[in-house]
CSV table of C-alpha atoms in Angstrom, one decimal:
chain,number,residue,atom,x,y,z
A,132,MET,CA,-32.9,2.2,-6.4
A,133,PHE,CA,-29.2,2.8,-6.0
A,134,LYS,CA,-26.7,0.0,-6.1
A,135,LEU,CA,-23.0,-0.2,-5.5
A,136,VAL,CA,-20.7,-2.8,-7.0
A,137,LEU,CA,-17.2,-3.0,-5.6
A,138,TYR,CA,-14.5,-4.7,-7.7
A,139,ALA,CA,-11.2,-4.1,-6.0
A,140,LEU,CA,-11.6,-2.2,-2.7
A,141,LEU,CA,-12.6,-5.3,-0.9
A,142,GLY,CA,-9.8,-7.3,-2.4
A,143,LEU,CA,-12.2,-9.3,-4.5
A,144,CYS,CA,-10.2,-9.1,-7.7
A,145,ALA,CA,-9.1,-11.8,-10.1
A,146,THR,CA,-5.9,-9.9,-11.0
A,147,PRO,CA,-2.6,-10.5,-9.2
A,148,ALA,CA,-2.0,-8.4,-6.1
A,149,LEU,CA,1.1,-6.8,-4.7
A,150,GLY,CA,1.7,-8.2,-1.3
A,151,GLN,CA,-0.3,-11.4,-1.6
A,152,VAL,CA,1.0,-14.1,0.8
A,153,VAL,CA,2.6,-16.9,-1.2
A,154,ALA,CA,4.0,-20.2,-0.1
A,155,GLY,CA,7.7,-20.3,0.7
A,156,PRO,CA,10.2,-19.9,3.4
A,157,ARG,CA,9.0,-18.0,6.4
A,158,VAL,CA,10.8,-14.7,6.9
A,159,ALA,CA,11.8,-13.4,10.3
A,160,TYR,CA,13.5,-10.1,11.1
A,161,TYR,CA,16.2,-9.6,13.6
A,162,ASP,CA,15.4,-7.2,16.4
A,163,PRO,CA,18.2,-4.6,16.2
A,164,ARG,CA,18.0,-4.0,20.0
A,165,GLU,CA,19.9,-7.3,20.5
A,166,ARG,CA,23.4,-6.8,19.3
A,167,LEU,CA,24.5,-10.4,19.8
A,168,THR,CA,22.3,-13.3,19.0
A,169,PRO,CA,23.0,-16.8,20.5
A,170,ALA,CA,23.0,-19.5,17.9
A,171,PHE,CA,23.5,-23.3,17.8
A,172,ALA,CA,24.3,-25.9,15.2
A,173,THR,CA,21.8,-28.5,16.4
A,174,LEU,CA,19.1,-28.9,19.0
A,175,ALA,CA,21.4,-31.0,21.1
A,176,ASP,CA,23.8,-28.1,21.3
A,177,THR,CA,21.2,-25.8,22.8
A,178,ALA,CA,22.0,-27.2,26.2
A,179,GLY,CA,25.6,-26.0,25.9
A,180,ARG,CA,27.4,-22.8,25.2
A,181,PRO,CA,26.2,-20.8,22.2
A,182,ARG,CA,28.1,-19.1,19.5
A,183,TYR,CA,27.1,-15.4,19.1
A,184,LEU,CA,26.2,-13.9,15.8
A,185,VAL,CA,25.5,-10.3,14.8
A,186,LEU,CA,22.5,-10.2,12.5
A,187,ARG,CA,22.3,-6.8,10.8
A,188,GLY,CA,19.3,-7.5,8.5
A,189,PRO,CA,16.4,-9.8,7.7
A,190,VAL,CA,17.0,-13.5,7.8
A,191,LYS,CA,15.1,-16.4,6.3
A,192,ALA,CA,13.7,-19.0,8.6
A,193,ILE,CA,13.9,-22.2,6.6
A,194,SER,CA,12.4,-24.6,9.2
A,195,ALA,CA,11.1,-24.9,12.7
A,196,PRO,CA,12.7,-28.1,14.1
A,197,ALA,CA,11.2,-27.6,17.6
A,198,PRO,CA,8.8,-25.3,19.4
A,199,GLY,CA,10.6,-22.0,20.1
A,200,TRP,CA,13.4,-22.6,17.7
A,201,LEU,CA,14.0,-21.6,14.1
A,202,ARG,CA,16.7,-22.7,11.7
A,203,ILE,CA,17.9,-19.7,9.8
A,204,GLN,CA,20.1,-19.3,6.8
A,205,ARG,CA,23.5,-17.8,7.6
A,206,GLY,CA,25.6,-17.5,4.4
A,207,HIS,CA,26.1,-21.0,3.1
A,208,ASN,CA,25.3,-22.6,6.4
A,209,SER,CA,22.3,-22.6,8.8
A,210,VAL,CA,22.0,-22.2,12.5
A,211,LEU,CA,19.4,-22.5,15.2
A,212,VAL,CA,18.1,-19.4,16.9
A,213,ALA,CA,15.4,-19.0,19.6
A,214,THR,CA,12.3,-17.4,18.2
A,215,ARG,CA,12.3,-14.9,21.1
A,216,GLN,CA,15.4,-13.4,19.5
A,217,LEU,CA,13.6,-12.7,16.2
A,218,VAL,CA,10.7,-10.4,15.2
A,219,LYS,CA,8.3,-11.7,12.5
A,220,LEU,CA,8.3,-9.6,9.4
A,221,PRO,CA,4.7,-8.4,9.1
A,222,ASP,CA,2.6,-9.7,6.3
A,223,LEU,CA,2.3,-7.1,3.5
A,224,ILE,CA,-1.1,-5.6,2.8
A,225,ALA,CA,-2.2,-6.8,-0.7
A,226,LEU,CA,-3.0,-4.2,-3.3
A,227,PRO,CA,-4.9,-4.9,-6.6
A,228,LEU,CA,-2.7,-4.9,-9.6
A,229,ASP,CA,-4.1,-4.4,-13.1
A,230,ALA,CA,-2.8,-7.2,-15.3
A,231,SER,CA,-2.8,-5.1,-18.5
A,232,THR,CA,-1.0,-2.0,-17.1
A,233,GLY,CA,1.0,-3.5,-14.2
A,234,ARG,CA,-0.2,-0.6,-12.0
A,235,VAL,CA,-2.0,-0.7,-8.7
A,236,THR,CA,-5.6,0.1,-9.6
A,237,PHE,CA,-8.8,0.4,-7.7
A,238,THR,CA,-12.1,0.3,-9.5
A,239,ALA,CA,-15.7,0.5,-8.5
A,240,VAL,CA,-19.1,1.1,-10.2
A,241,LEU,CA,-21.7,3.4,-8.7
A,242,ALA,CA,-25.1,2.7,-10.2
A,243,ALA,CA,-27.8,5.4,-9.9
A,244,ASP,CA,-30.7,4.4,-12.1
A,245,SER,CA,-32.6,7.6,-11.7
A,246,LEU,CA,-29.8,9.9,-12.8
A,247,GLY,CA,-29.1,11.0,-16.3
A,248,MET,CA,-25.8,12.1,-17.8
A,249,ASN,CA,-26.3,15.8,-16.9
A,250,ASP,CA,-27.1,15.0,-13.3
A,251,LEU,CA,-24.2,12.7,-13.0
A,252,ALA,CA,-21.8,15.2,-14.5
A,253,ALA,CA,-23.1,18.0,-12.3
A,254,ARG,CA,-22.6,15.9,-9.2
A,255,SER,CA,-19.2,14.7,-10.3
A,256,TYR,CA,-17.9,18.2,-10.9
A,257,ALA,CA,-19.4,19.4,-7.5
A,258,TRP,CA,-17.7,16.5,-5.8
A,259,LEU,CA,-14.3,17.2,-7.4
A,260,LYS,CA,-14.4,20.8,-6.4
A,261,GLU,CA,-15.3,20.0,-2.8
A,262,GLN,CA,-12.8,17.2,-2.4
A,263,LEU,CA,-9.8,18.2,-4.5
A,264,GLY,CA,-10.2,22.0,-4.9
A,265,PRO,CA,-9.1,23.8,-8.0
A,266,VAL,CA,-7.6,20.8,-9.9
A,267,GLU,CA,-7.3,20.8,-13.6
A,268,VAL,CA,-9.8,18.4,-15.1
A,269,ASP,CA,-9.1,16.8,-18.5
A,270,SER,CA,-12.0,15.5,-20.5
A,271,PRO,CA,-10.7,13.3,-23.4
A,272,ARG,CA,-14.3,12.3,-24.1
A,273,PRO,CA,-17.6,13.9,-23.2
A,274,ASP,CA,-18.3,11.0,-20.8
A,275,THR,CA,-14.8,10.9,-19.1
A,276,LEU,CA,-13.2,13.1,-16.4
A,277,VAL,CA,-9.6,12.7,-15.6
A,278,MET,CA,-7.5,14.6,-13.0
A,279,SER,CA,-4.4,14.2,-10.9
A,280,SER,CA,-4.1,15.3,-7.3
A,281,TYR,CA,-2.3,14.3,-4.1
A,282,THR,CA,-2.7,13.8,-0.4
A,283,TRP,CA,-0.2,14.2,2.5
A,284,MET,CA,1.1,11.0,3.9
A,285,PRO,CA,2.9,11.0,7.2
A,286,MET,CA,5.5,8.2,7.7
A,287,ASP,CA,7.7,7.2,10.6
A,288,LEU,CA,10.9,8.3,9.0
A,289,LEU,CA,13.3,10.6,10.8
A,290,ASN,CA,14.8,13.3,8.6
A,291,SER,CA,18.1,15.2,9.4
A,292,SER,CA,16.2,17.5,11.6
A,293,GLY,CA,14.8,14.7,13.7
A,294,HIS,CA,11.1,15.2,12.7
A,295,ILE,CA,8.7,12.8,11.2
A,296,THR,CA,8.7,13.3,7.4
A,297,ALA,CA,5.6,13.7,5.4
A,298,PHE,CA,5.3,12.5,1.8
A,299,GLN,CA,3.0,13.5,-1.0
A,300,LEU,CA,1.0,10.6,-2.4
A,301,TRP,CA,0.0,11.4,-6.0
A,302,TYR,CA,-2.7,9.6,-7.9
A,303,THR,CA,-4.8,9.9,-11.1
A,304,LEU,CA,-8.6,9.7,-10.8
A,305,ARG,CA,-10.8,8.7,-13.8
A,306,LEU,CA,-14.6,9.0,-13.8
A,307,THR,CA,-16.5,7.5,-16.7
A,308,LEU,CA,-20.2,8.5,-16.9
A,309,THR,CA,-23.0,6.6,-18.5
A,310,PRO,CA,-26.7,7.1,-18.0
A,311,GLY,CA,-27.5,5.8,-14.5
A,312,GLN,CA,-24.0,4.7,-13.8
A,313,LEU,CA,-20.6,6.1,-12.9
A,314,GLN,CA,-17.3,4.2,-13.0
A,315,TYR,CA,-14.6,5.1,-10.6
A,316,GLU,CA,-10.9,4.3,-11.2
A,317,ILE,CA,-7.9,5.5,-9.2
A,318,SER,CA,-4.4,4.5,-10.3
A,319,ARG,CA,-0.9,5.9,-11.3
A,320,PHE,CA,0.1,6.3,-7.6
A,321,SER,CA,3.4,8.0,-7.0
A,322,ARG,CA,5.2,9.2,-4.0
A,323,ALA,CA,7.2,12.4,-3.6
A,324,ALA,CA,9.2,13.7,-0.7
A,325,GLU,CA,8.1,16.8,1.2
A,326,PRO,CA,9.1,19.9,-0.8
A,327,SER,CA,12.0,21.9,0.6
A,328,PRO,CA,13.7,25.2,-0.4
A,329,GLU,CA,16.5,23.1,-1.9
A,330,ARG,CA,14.1,20.9,-3.8
A,331,PRO,CA,10.8,22.7,-4.3
A,332,THR,CA,9.6,20.1,-6.8
A,333,PRO,CA,10.6,16.6,-5.6
A,334,ARG,CA,10.9,13.7,-8.0
A,335,LEU,CA,7.9,11.5,-8.3
A,336,VAL,CA,8.6,7.8,-7.7
A,337,PRO,CA,6.0,5.3,-9.1
A,338,LEU,CA,4.3,3.2,-6.3
A,339,GLU,CA,5.1,0.0,-8.2
A,340,LYS,CA,8.8,0.8,-8.1
A,341,LEU,CA,8.7,1.4,-4.3
A,342,LEU,CA,6.9,-1.9,-3.8
A,343,LYS,CA,9.1,-4.2,-5.8
A,344,PRO,CA,9.6,-7.6,-4.2
A,345,GLY,CA,12.6,-7.5,-1.8
A,346,ARG,CA,12.3,-3.9,-0.9
A,347,GLU,CA,10.3,-4.8,2.1
A,348,LEU,CA,13.3,-6.7,3.4
A,349,ASN,CA,15.5,-3.6,3.4
A,350,PRO,CA,16.6,-3.2,7.1
A,351,VAL,CA,16.5,0.6,6.6
A,352,SER,CA,12.7,0.4,6.1
A,353,GLY,CA,12.3,-1.1,9.6
A,354,PRO,CA,10.9,-4.6,9.2
A,355,GLY,CA,8.3,-4.0,6.5
A,356,ILE,CA,6.5,-1.5,8.6
A,357,ARG,CA,7.0,1.5,6.4
A,358,GLN,CA,6.0,-0.6,3.4
A,359,ASN,CA,2.7,-1.4,5.1
A,360,GLN,CA,2.2,2.3,6.0
A,361,LEU,CA,2.5,3.2,2.4
A,362,ARG,CA,0.2,0.3,1.3
A,363,GLN,CA,-2.4,1.3,3.9
A,364,GLN,CA,-2.3,4.9,2.9
A,365,VAL,CA,-3.0,3.9,-0.7
A,366,GLN,CA,-5.9,1.8,0.4
A,367,LEU,CA,-7.3,4.5,2.6
A,368,THR,CA,-7.0,7.2,-0.1
A,369,ALA,CA,-8.9,5.1,-2.6
A,370,ALA,CA,-11.6,4.1,-0.1
A,371,GLU,CA,-12.2,7.6,1.3
A,372,LEU,CA,-12.5,9.2,-2.1
A,373,LEU,CA,-14.9,6.5,-3.2
A,374,GLU,CA,-17.0,7.0,0.0
A,375,THR,CA,-17.4,10.7,-0.5
A,376,LEU,CA,-18.1,10.2,-4.2
A,377,GLN,CA,-20.8,7.7,-3.3
A,378,ASP,CA,-22.4,10.2,-0.9
A,379,ALA,CA,-22.4,12.9,-3.6
A,380,VAL,CA,-23.9,10.6,-6.3
A,381,TRP,CA,-26.5,9.1,-3.9
A,382,GLN,CA,-28.0,12.3,-2.7
A,383,PRO,CA,-31.8,12.2,-2.9
A,384,VAL,CA,-33.0,13.5,-6.3
A,385,SER,CA,-35.1,16.6,-5.8
A,386,GLY,CA,-38.8,15.8,-5.9
A,387,SER,CA,-38.2,12.1,-5.3
């Protein structure tokens, strides 16, 4: 009988997660298509003539004094703005964070009671060759396989040529084998720009550095959307690799 125990891919982890929703001021993002935003000091003023502000970045909504209105922070003061003038910053996708390493880490255990170490190793190597191609596999211990690889990650970012830019999402995969059980771990995510003649080996930037609190509020990243694209791609990469590994491990044993 085969069993699967998921620890992190379903978000059921006891460790802190990057992107968890926490209590605090709601955050709204100004729609850059509106160059001038009408604002008021009080609700009573909304029946009169507004003052116009230019909002060039994300703003914090500190309260909602009436339906359809938000009070936002503007320097040392606050003003009322109609909610229709603002676009809500999307909630960030949570990623599991290993408390001991501080890295985004997905883990799962595939239990296959009828498989011994030799069978598990053979299936693991066959899976690696099929999924990742000729990657270099390090084996620090007889029961451990470690390798690094990458997948292409398109993102809605225009480069100087006006094309959508693709990034490389690097990761380290660790498989730990025991009789009848295989532990899957994927971590050390990094992102690199698309190689070019000027930069054939782009610099790797650790995922955790890209997802530092506050970076999702960068207007250049377009209200948190690119952050969520990156987070979603990390989730999909971890889940898709696990799914194909599961299929490889759970193939019917010959003669059973």
